[in-house]
Each structure stands twice: as structure tokens, then as C-alpha cells.
Amino acid sequence: MASVGVLALQGDVREHVAILGALGASVVEVRHVEDLARLDGLIIPGGESTTMARLLVTSGLREPLRARLANGLPVLGTCAGLIMVARDIVDGRADQWSFGVLDVAVRRNGFGRQVASFETVVAVEGIGPVAGVFIRAPQVVATGPEVTVLARHDHGSGPTPVLVRQGSVLGCAFHPELVGETRIHELFLSSC
Amino acid sequence: MTTSPDSSTVGSTLVKRGFADMLRGGVIMDVVNAEQAKIAEDAGAVAVMALERVPADIRRDGGVARMSDPQLIQEIQAAVTIPVMAKARIGHFAEAQILESLGVDYVDESEVLTPADEEHHIDKWAFTVPFVCGATNLGEALRRIGEGACLIRSKGEAGTGNVVEAVRHLRTINAQMRRLHSADAAELAGLAKDLQAPLPLVREVAELGHLPVPMFCAGGIATPADASLVMQLGAEAVFVGSGIFKSSDPVRMAEAIVEATTHFRDPSTVAKVSTGLGTAMRGSETASLEQRLAERGW
């Protein structure tokens, strides 16, 4: 049974914990450096990326987590979590940092403010249609050669990637956890 | 594989409530200008509430308190990347329409402003922008949810720096939810009548054991310990109004309340961030207040 952490500094932690539990994983809520020991994988949930970034620094988690990710710790980032694993952030704060383990550039709030937040159906390679809830979601605006695009969504200005994978790193612009969708988490657990 | 734009829906209940879920574990800070908004964002706020005067000043100045000038809201929107909320008067749907057109991320139909309608709250289902409303008890919370609110905050007593009313409201709502959870079907109908709340929502709370939307806390939070207290009492995030920018060191107070809200179960962290913080806002005894803001709204 894989031991999977959910970064629990801020955001929709509970929904990820529930899905991992339902899939039989052993779940660790990560708030302190000690919580990183013995993890087989990590989920960075939805929330505010600037808040998470600050709390990663104040909790002392930033550098130990950076080292674990550099050593290949599998990670799934949803929404703010996608921003935290991306290589480049467009339209963020000038000093905004990320772990940079996924070779994509993302635009913060790329689909607009909350009044433009939307739900749709996303067709995922190898899985099929899943409910896609996009909340002030980041938009992937560039992908590197190692990145596989598993789903795209066309929001009126041409299709952009909304679920991407690079090795054991998965980045998702929407929130499968909000609707109890388990198949993307299953895909993630298969690499843990 | 690609999906097309025509299958998308904006403003659904899922999208509105889901956005509130993203704010959980965070601090929403009242700010009156772009400079304060930057301080809030730097400190790790999950959102800011843009208003012309913090509640302590509204209380001091008296007069009619209204929606903020759109220019102020737009300056704050331009200054930060985090969500920007703004307040409309209770029942003042035209103010809410203006805030929606400005693209604010959440409208707070707030008792801190002077009510515009003494019988009707805003029909919040009619909007794409989500609404947060205050509540002092479960019946009030469920009436607001019935009207379309997608986030409930316990009201507390804004502008006092005194957490006692926030605690009273959280404990009341929690106790009433526990009562529903243990009631049988016949009792639920009677309890819905007592609470003056829609029966379907009463049944939903009885089954879930909690509200169908997130419950945050507001009104009187002035220290990291206050944030830890209300989080341990079941709040899922905190609104801090006057407590930050009426303290002697707003930057450190903002950072400390953010950390205490994340690590609310860890007294050693709350102790560390509380150390040498300077003076919290002076605050006032609620018994001595001329105007109880929490009594606005029904």
C-alpha cells in the first residue's frame, strides 16, 4: 500500500484525502518536514498558490520538498498544485517561485476571474470523459518536449492542455477531487 | 483529446461552492487601499476584502455605510493576484450587480454595511458571482443558503476586536447541527419549523453532519490565538477585518494570523508566531456597544 502525502498548508485538502483513502492508499497530511519521511508520492491540492508558497517557506518545507522532488518523488498537482510544480509562471507575482519539475509554462487565472470559472466535460486519453471543474484555473501556455498531453480543452481561443504528464509528475488544471472523480488519482497512484 | 467551449457552464453551484473550498485553511483580510492589499498578499492571505473603511472605523464614524467606490476596488484588483471580494448592503441587489460587473470574485452581503432592505436579502441565485453571507445561528445560515449563498461566515461582532460573539455563533451553529444529526425524520420537520429553515436543507445538514457549503468565521478576530480558537471550533477559514491594520505592526500580525490559521492545532507554532507581536487592536466590550451589527439580517 503506497504512502501518499497531501500538502495540507491550505486549500481543498480534505477531498484529496478522501479519494486517496477510498483508493486504499495510506494518507499523510503534510505540514512539517517530518511528514515527508517515507512518502511514496505527494499531492499538491487546489488553493491559493501565493499562500502555499509562503507557508512552504515559513514551515521549512520548501528545500526538503525540493530535494525529494528532484530525486523523483511522484507528484500530482491540481490547479494551484499545477502552478507549484510548473517550470514557468506567467502573470503571477514578480517574486513567485515554483518547484519547476514539470516542463510547462502556466498563466495564473488564465481562464479569467471567478465570474468566468466554469465546469465542462474533459476527454482524457486512456480514461474517457471526466467532469472538469475549472476555478480561476491556470492555463498551460507552453509545454516542453518531455511532456505528454493527456487532455486539452478549447475555451474559445484554441485548445490548450489541461492534464499533462512528465514521467511521474502529473499536472491538472481542474479539480477531479471536487466531484469524487477517482480515475486521475488512480493513474497517479500507478506511478507511486 | 479536446473538448469544445460550447459544453461549458459558468456560475454553477459547483463552481461557486468549489471556489469557497479553495479558500479553506486561509485568511481573508479587509483592506482599504492597494498598499494594504499588497501587504495582505505578501503575508499569505488567500483573498482580500476591498472596502473604504474597516468595520472599527465604520462603527466610529457612524452614518450610512455603502458599497465601496468602484475605483478603489479596481485599484486593489490591479495590485494583487489573489481573489478580491467586496461588500454589498443587505438586500441591495443593484450594488451586487455593480460588483459583479467589476469582476469581483465574491460578494459579501454584509451586515457591516447599512441594510438597504429590512425584509428581503438579495436573490443570490440570479447571479454568476458567488455570495458569502453572515449567520448567527443555523436557521439564519440555511435561509441564506436557500437564497443562494455559497459560503457562510459566522457573524461575530465586526469592528470590536472581541472574539466572544464569533465563539457564540460558531458554538450555536455547531450545537444546532449536532441536534439535527441525531434527530429522526419526524423531529426534523419540527426542527425545520423552529429554525425557520427550508426542510430540504435541514434534511441535508442532518445527513451530512455539516453545512452543504463551507463555514468560515468573521467578526472580532484580533490575534493568532483567536484564529486558532475559531478554527478548533470548526471554522474552515477566517476573515480578519480591523484586527490587522488596527494593530501596532500590521505586517507581522498578518503573517502571524496566516501561520496560526494553518497550524491551528499546533500550540507551539501559535506561541512562536504570537511572540513579540506588539499591540493587538484595542477592541471593545460588546455589552457597551450602541449598535450590534450582528442583529442586522434575519
Short mmCIF file of C-alpha atoms in Angstrom, two decimals, chain A residues 28-162:
data_model
loop_
_atom_site.label_atom_id
_atom_site.label_comp_id
_atom_site.label_asym_id
_atom_site.label_seq_id
_atom_site.Cartn_x
_atom_site.Cartn_y
_atom_site.Cartn_z
CA VAL A 28 -0.27 11.58 5.38
CA GLU A 29 -1.26 15.25 5.77
CA VAL A 30 1.98 17.14 5.21
CA ARG A 31 2.54 20.27 7.34
CA HIS A 32 6.02 19.71 8.77
CA VAL A 33 9.36 18.45 7.46
CA GLU A 34 8.98 15.19 9.45
CA ASP A 35 5.83 14.39 7.46
CA LEU A 36 7.92 13.96 4.28
CA ALA A 37 9.66 10.81 5.55
CA ARG A 38 8.61 7.55 3.90
CA LEU A 39 6.31 9.18 1.33
CA ASP A 40 5.86 7.32 -1.97
CA GLY A 41 4.09 10.26 -3.58
CA LEU A 42 2.66 13.72 -2.89
CA ILE A 43 -0.44 15.64 -3.94
CA ILE A 44 -0.38 19.44 -4.01
CA PRO A 45 -4.06 20.45 -3.80
CA GLY A 46 -6.10 23.37 -5.05
CA GLY A 47 -5.95 26.63 -3.13
CA GLU A 48 -4.02 29.88 -3.49
CA SER A 49 -0.52 29.34 -4.87
CA THR A 50 0.90 32.52 -3.28
CA THR A 51 -0.37 31.40 0.13
CA MET A 52 1.04 27.89 -0.26
CA ALA A 53 4.37 29.28 -1.46
CA ARG A 54 4.67 31.48 1.61
CA LEU A 55 3.67 28.69 4.03
CA LEU A 56 6.14 26.29 2.38
CA VAL A 57 8.88 28.76 3.30
CA THR A 58 7.73 29.50 6.87
CA SER A 59 7.19 25.81 7.65
CA GLY A 60 10.71 24.95 6.43
CA LEU A 61 9.24 22.51 3.88
CA ARG A 62 10.43 24.25 0.73
CA GLU A 63 14.02 22.97 0.48
CA PRO A 64 13.45 19.40 1.79
CA LEU A 65 10.50 19.04 -0.57
CA ARG A 66 12.50 20.47 -3.47
CA ALA A 67 15.15 17.82 -2.79
CA ARG A 68 12.60 14.98 -2.66
CA LEU A 69 11.01 16.16 -5.93
CA ALA A 70 14.43 16.44 -7.57
CA ASN A 71 15.01 12.81 -6.56
CA GLY A 72 11.90 11.74 -8.42
CA LEU A 73 9.14 11.74 -5.78
CA PRO A 74 5.92 11.26 -7.80
CA VAL A 75 3.65 14.30 -7.54
CA LEU A 76 0.13 15.26 -8.65
CA GLY A 77 -0.71 18.97 -8.66
CA THR A 78 -4.28 20.19 -9.19
CA CYS A 79 -4.92 23.85 -10.08
CA ALA A 80 -2.70 25.75 -7.59
CA GLY A 81 -0.73 22.50 -7.34
CA LEU A 82 -0.08 22.63 -11.09
CA ILE A 83 1.30 26.15 -10.64
CA MET A 84 3.56 24.94 -7.81
CA VAL A 85 5.16 22.20 -9.97
CA ALA A 86 5.41 24.22 -13.21
CA ARG A 87 8.69 25.45 -14.66
CA ASP A 88 7.42 28.95 -15.54
CA ILE A 89 4.60 31.13 -14.20
CA VAL A 90 3.11 33.85 -16.37
CA ASP A 91 1.08 36.73 -14.81
CA GLY A 92 1.99 35.73 -11.27
CA ARG A 93 3.65 37.88 -8.64
CA ALA A 94 7.07 39.12 -9.73
CA ASP A 95 8.73 37.07 -6.97
CA GLN A 96 6.59 33.96 -7.39
CA TRP A 97 8.58 30.73 -7.28
CA SER A 98 7.69 27.12 -8.04
CA PHE A 99 9.35 23.70 -7.85
CA GLY A 100 9.84 23.57 -11.63
CA VAL A 101 9.65 19.76 -12.01
CA LEU A 102 7.08 19.93 -14.82
CA ASP A 103 8.33 21.47 -18.07
CA VAL A 104 5.33 23.70 -18.75
CA ALA A 105 4.58 27.40 -18.58
CA VAL A 106 1.25 28.28 -16.92
CA ARG A 107 -0.68 31.52 -16.88
CA ARG A 108 -2.27 32.19 -13.49
CA ASN A 109 -6.05 32.68 -13.75
CA GLY A 110 -5.56 32.03 -17.46
CA PHE A 111 -9.29 31.43 -18.00
CA GLY A 112 -10.26 34.60 -16.09
CA ARG A 113 -11.60 35.60 -12.69
CA GLN A 114 -14.20 33.70 -10.67
CA VAL A 115 -17.13 35.00 -12.76
CA ALA A 116 -15.52 33.15 -15.70
CA SER A 117 -14.91 29.91 -13.74
CA PHE A 118 -16.68 27.01 -15.43
CA GLU A 119 -17.46 23.33 -15.49
CA THR A 120 -17.31 21.16 -18.57
CA VAL A 121 -16.55 17.61 -19.64
CA VAL A 122 -12.93 16.82 -20.41
CA ALA A 123 -11.93 13.85 -22.55
CA VAL A 124 -8.84 12.24 -21.02
CA GLU A 125 -6.54 9.95 -23.01
CA GLY A 126 -6.89 6.39 -21.75
CA ILE A 127 -9.68 7.27 -19.29
CA GLY A 128 -12.52 8.86 -21.27
CA PRO A 129 -14.83 11.74 -20.31
CA VAL A 130 -14.35 13.23 -16.82
CA ALA A 131 -16.06 16.20 -15.14
CA GLY A 132 -13.77 19.21 -15.40
CA VAL A 133 -14.29 21.92 -12.77
CA PHE A 134 -12.12 24.95 -13.57
CA ILE A 135 -11.91 27.55 -10.78
CA ARG A 136 -9.77 30.63 -11.50
CA ALA A 137 -7.75 27.91 -13.19
CA PRO A 138 -4.22 28.19 -14.56
CA GLN A 139 -3.84 27.79 -18.31
CA VAL A 140 -0.93 25.82 -19.77
CA VAL A 141 0.59 28.09 -22.43
CA ALA A 142 3.72 26.10 -23.36
CA THR A 143 4.94 22.53 -22.94
CA GLY A 144 8.43 21.07 -23.21
CA PRO A 145 9.43 18.04 -25.35
CA GLU A 146 9.25 15.57 -22.42
CA VAL A 147 5.66 16.48 -21.59
CA THR A 148 2.73 14.28 -22.68
CA VAL A 149 -0.64 16.00 -23.02
CA LEU A 150 -3.43 13.72 -21.73
CA ALA A 151 -6.31 16.16 -22.24
CA ARG A 152 -6.98 19.50 -23.88
CA HIS A 153 -9.84 21.95 -23.59
CA ASP A 154 -10.83 24.56 -26.15
CA HIS A 155 -12.22 27.58 -24.31
CA GLY A 156 -12.86 29.57 -27.44
CA SER A 157 -9.33 30.59 -28.39
CA GLY A 158 -7.99 27.21 -29.42
CA PRO A 159 -7.27 24.03 -27.45
CA THR A 160 -4.80 24.19 -24.54
CA PRO A 161 -3.52 21.31 -22.37
CA VAL A 162 -5.45 20.77 -19.11
#
